[in-house]
Each structure stands twice: as structure tokens, then as C-alpha cells.
């Protein structure tokens, strides 16, 4: 690769754009003319690797006032990284030995609003902002995962009910921004969730309306008439960025970039075509606009994300570091393929233009990409917020139809084992980040290794497990049996036994694991 001469090396920023090495693609539009038309809350690696790149493609295809103001409401602050670089960053696409670099310019400013909501509110209430998009992770919505209702007991929601003008939660921030818009220019707003949650627009609409209702009927009425909450399915594997990635940019391209983003070549964005006002035409950049996102999101969350979560828990239990390490183990790959083909696919509605079995193979191929160092512990993070849409919903549907869930019970039990093994009782085998980590560790400390009692107690957490599901005897028994194995000295022995003794799967079809 041709690096920039060392004497010119510096920090990425607008003044460096004309001096980037030719191998780095740069904005093909005049960035000095870029005006903001939307804001994005949560400018993390995923946003930089996905939506901001779609916007960049759109600006190149048809230039318009669709720069994005990045609003950052959680640490780390962005002022010294992306902010100091004028919103510019390098997006690296990696696959095998191949790497492709592009400096993206679609984020035109960055606002940190971590301690105080005022800077964020000032942006969200601006009349030239027509859309607010967001990636705040599953737990940012302050909902109960089992039902999608706002969790009124959430400490940030309790705070926002008492102090609505200085909110801490995402729902509180959006309600206050809508209130400010209603009271000033009155312009409509589209609020587009880009998080991996089923019916994310419905969920966002629910948490915002529930909170707004408490602020008064007039605000709720205004929101119903002037705001839209379309759903969207987003997809690109974008692991946490490491020092090695930043150092590689410096070494190969000759400049320092503190806001590098890394991703795989594949990307997809399916957006519900229901907006409150002007919107960027992301369809010109490859996004798909549809009237119903649900079949797309079920396919993606149950197949790709379901595979990732399953592999992450089983992978940690086996001692592997990354998804691509899990994918080098024939036992794990065989199990996951079979789970998806036999139990997950039959729960899916047909998706226009996509063959589901081919999608499974494509997903597994993506997970095999050795250039994407996606840590199992990263994917395992916040599992309590992820397993409902990835695993529990297909399980519920199958049980409702009297179908078997032997294979899908494995990720549930593996998730329980992952959290239990992080407890003092099991020797704190790894640190866990999950809002339910403390509660489940306390359960494990109290119960110890009685797998049936442990599974029963975890299944009784009704904000995660729908009570009817938790009460299903067959499901409980399968989870308990697998959990016993996953807590033992040979955690994957039970998967191996499933593979060797197919009859233990109690299935009519008897295909070997391969
Ligand atoms: C991953 C997702 O960490 C996780 O939960 O499963 O971030 C996944 O990589 C993306 O949804 C892919 O689009």
C-alpha cells in the first residue's frame, strides 16, 4: 500500500482530505457545502460502519442537505476523537487478506451530551433536523424485553418522570425534544431506530408515547400527528475497534485516526416506508424501502444473530476467543447449522427475494471471515436483551405449534451457564456485562449447581421470560438438562452426545451433524 510521506503524516481531519494516499477513497462531493438534515444518537462503531456509509453513498449519488449531527449521550466522549477530526473517520472493510479503506464525511458535527442533556436537546429541537436516527443498543430503550412495554421501574425513567426537562434516558430525551419542537417551530420528526430489536419502530413509539402521555394529552396528540416511528432491519458485522486497527491505519496510510470503524463487506438495511417529513433517499444507496420489515428482521435476528449468540456462549464455554474460532470447530458449526435449518427456518415467513436456506449458508460464511475479530464476550454482552428476539420467540412459536425445541434450548441453557459461571459460586470465570448479571449471579450463589433449580429460578424472571414459556414442562426439562451439562467439566459433551446419538434429539428426521 502506498503510505503518505512521513513528513506529511498527521491527524485525520478536513485539511488532510486532499492529501490522503490514493488507496484511501475519499468523499466525492464538496464537503464544505454539506448541511445537516438529521441527527444520530449513539455514534458507535456500528453506526460508523453502517448507516453513515449509506449516507455517504447517497451524498455521492445525489448530493443534498443530509449531513448528520452525531449526538453522543453515553461515554466515551467523542470530542477528542471524531469531534477533533471534524467528523471524518476511516471505514475499513476486511475479508480474509483483503482490506479496503474509505474516509467517510457524512457526519458533519459531533455533540457530546453525556453529563447534561442540554446540548443534545438543542440539536434534536432544531428546525432543520427532519430525522433522528439512533443506535443505542437494546437496553437503551428502557423496556421490558419480554413485552416491549416501557419499564417504569427503570431508574433513568423514574428520574425522567421527576425531571422531564433534564432527561437521562433515550425515551426521556426524545419526549423532551418533541415537546420543544411542539412549543417552537412545530416541525414534524421521523424517529428511526437502527437497533437490533424486533419491531424497533413499534417499540420506540411505545416507550416514547408511554412517557409522553404522562406529560399531558396535548403532547401525545401532537406526537401522533407529527412524528413517525418506522421500523428498520440493519445488518453489518462491525466488531469493536482495537488499537491494532488504528495502528494499522497509521502504518499503512500515514495518518492517525482515533475513530476508525471496521466491518465485513456484507451490509443490508431494510426500512419501513413511513416517514413524517423529508427523509434521505437511502434507497439510492442500496437500502430497501418496504411496507413490512418484519419478515426481514425475523430472518436476520433468528438466523444471523441467533447463530452469533449461540456460538458466542458455546464458544466461551469451549475456550474460544472469536466467532471465527468457533466457526473452525466442526462440532459447533454442525450444531448451529442444524439448529437453524431444522428448528429456526420453519418459524420464518417467506422473505421477498431471499431463499432462507441460502441465507443460512451465507450467514455461516460471513461468520467464518477470519479478518473480522468479533469477540465472543462482545456478542455475549447484554444477552438478556438479545435472547428474546434471537431465540425465545422462535421457541415460543414452535411450542405453540407442538413442535420440538431440543436444539434451540441449547443457546438458552448456554446463556444461563455463561452468567452462572461468572458468579462467585462458580469461581467468577469471566466478567460479564449484562443488566441482569448481578441478579443471575445472586441466584447462582444461592442455588449452586442444582441445574433444574437454577434453570427454574432464572426462567421465573418475567421481564425476560414470558410466564407461559417459563411454565412449559418440556422446555424447562430440556434447558435444565443442557444447563447441567454446560456447568459440568465437559461443557460441550452434551452437544457431542446429541451429535453421536441422534435418537436423543427425539426427532423424526435423522440427519448426521456435519
Ligand atoms: C452481534 C451484532 O454483538 C452482537 O450482538 O450479534 O452486533 C451483529 O454483529 C449485528 O447485528 C450484525 O448486523
PDB file of C-alpha atoms and ligand atoms in Angstrom, residues 46 138 196 234-238 264 300 304-305 308-309 366 374 378-379 381 386 390, ligand 1:
ATOM      1  CA  UNK A  46     -21.835   0.105  14.168  1.00  0.00           C
ATOM      2  CA  UNK A 138     -31.097  -2.948  23.118  1.00  0.00           C
ATOM      3  CA  UNK A 196     -31.362  -4.927  16.598  1.00  0.00           C
ATOM      4  CA  UNK A 234     -29.905  -3.226   9.973  1.00  0.00           C
ATOM      5  CA  UNK A 235     -27.067  -5.589   9.217  1.00  0.00           C
ATOM      6  CA  UNK A 236     -23.303  -5.471   9.065  1.00  0.00           C
ATOM      7  CA  UNK A 237     -20.879  -7.229  11.369  1.00  0.00           C
ATOM      8  CA  UNK A 238     -18.806  -4.439  12.899  1.00  0.00           C
ATOM      9  CA  UNK A 264     -17.298  -7.003   6.803  1.00  0.00           C
ATOM     10  CA  UNK A 300     -31.843 -11.652  10.292  1.00  0.00           C
ATOM     11  CA  UNK A 304     -27.546 -14.447  11.718  1.00  0.00           C
ATOM     12  CA  UNK A 305     -27.894 -13.049  15.236  1.00  0.00           C
ATOM     13  CA  UNK A 308     -23.842 -15.401  16.650  1.00  0.00           C
ATOM     14  CA  UNK A 309     -25.337 -15.584  20.153  1.00  0.00           C
ATOM     15  CA  UNK A 366     -19.890 -14.388   6.916  1.00  0.00           C
ATOM     16  CA  UNK A 374     -15.510 -10.400  16.746  1.00  0.00           C
ATOM     17  CA  UNK A 378     -18.670  -8.858  22.991  1.00  0.00           C
ATOM     18  CA  UNK A 379     -21.563 -10.726  21.398  1.00  0.00           C
ATOM     19  CA  UNK A 381     -22.798  -8.896  26.310  1.00  0.00           C
ATOM     20  CA  UNK A 386     -30.961 -10.228  22.924  1.00  0.00           C
ATOM     21  CA  UNK A 390     -32.957 -14.269  18.666  1.00  0.00           C
TER      22      UNK A 390
HETATM   23  C1  LIG B   1     -23.934  -9.012  17.385  1.00  0.00           C
HETATM   24  C2  LIG B   1     -24.467  -7.930  16.469  1.00  0.00           C
HETATM   25  O1  LIG B   1     -22.917  -8.116  19.303  1.00  0.00           O
HETATM   26  C3  LIG B   1     -23.964  -8.574  18.829  1.00  0.00           C
HETATM   27  O2  LIG B   1     -24.993  -8.692  19.469  1.00  0.00           O
HETATM   28  O3  LIG B   1     -24.711 -10.159  17.265  1.00  0.00           O
HETATM   29  O4  LIG B   1     -23.867  -6.701  16.734  1.00  0.00           O
HETATM   30  C4  LIG B   1     -24.277  -8.281  14.985  1.00  0.00           C
HETATM   31  O5  LIG B   1     -22.920  -8.345  14.642  1.00  0.00           O
HETATM   32  C5  LIG B   1     -25.007  -7.326  14.065  1.00  0.00           C
HETATM   33  O6  LIG B   1     -26.366  -7.361  14.389  1.00  0.00           O
HETATM   34  C6  LIG B   1     -24.809  -7.699  12.612  1.00  0.00           C
HETATM   35  O7  LIG B   1     -25.630  -6.915  11.822  1.00  0.00           O
END
